[in-house]
Amino acid sequence: MSSHPGWEGKGQPLTREADDKVAQKNRDIVCDSTFKPHPSTPKPTQCDEFPFAKSKQSGAQQGVTSGKVCQQYTVVSSTLEGKQYLSLTWPGLKEGKMPPANAKCARASMPKNQNEGVGGDLGRFTKAQRLLGGDGYWVNAGNKL
């Protein structure tokens, strides 16, 4: 996304949405009925959204009314030499196309254990850092600036 939400040095920090009802509404809008799990995503499959439902930058809080306008990603599984690998793909990748940069959100067909694992990490981070509603934070996905 061209706005780079949560990316330190590129965008603005994410801010904590502490209201669970608002977060659920955010999730329900981005991961609405237009989401269909991709058949190559390891099962069980979930819809994963970014910016997080528990952030004030969630697509729903940016005016998105359906996840169909978000960038669309899929986690796919492949096996090489007996080892399973997960990779991220999107419509148009094989043709060299990128997802729309002006999208306000992204969603992915994600394995449940991976989605809930990262969600659990965010919850633990929130408690450890004592983030309150409206507090800002950066996301580090392991890439160096």
C-alpha angles and dihedrals in degrees: 000000000000091000091059095211112208095005109128112228093015108052143004124290120262114247125218120257103204098178107097092200091055091046091052090050089050091052093045091055098046094039095041129145091289089072113098120182111242112244093229094055110103111256140279089051131196137182112251121195137200132229086043120258087238092060128085086231093065112135090248091058089049092059100268111147098184134024090229088086093054124095106273122223136173130202108217131189126225132173123223121179091343095308124113118229129187122212137177121240138167139196109285096020093122089052092050094252123145126214114263108284093207093061114122094212146017133215133187141196097241137177108257095233092053093046095047092043092058091041089053090051090054091050092050090047090051092054096041093050093038092232113187129194109296095017114136127232141168128235120229111193092178098271121123119230 
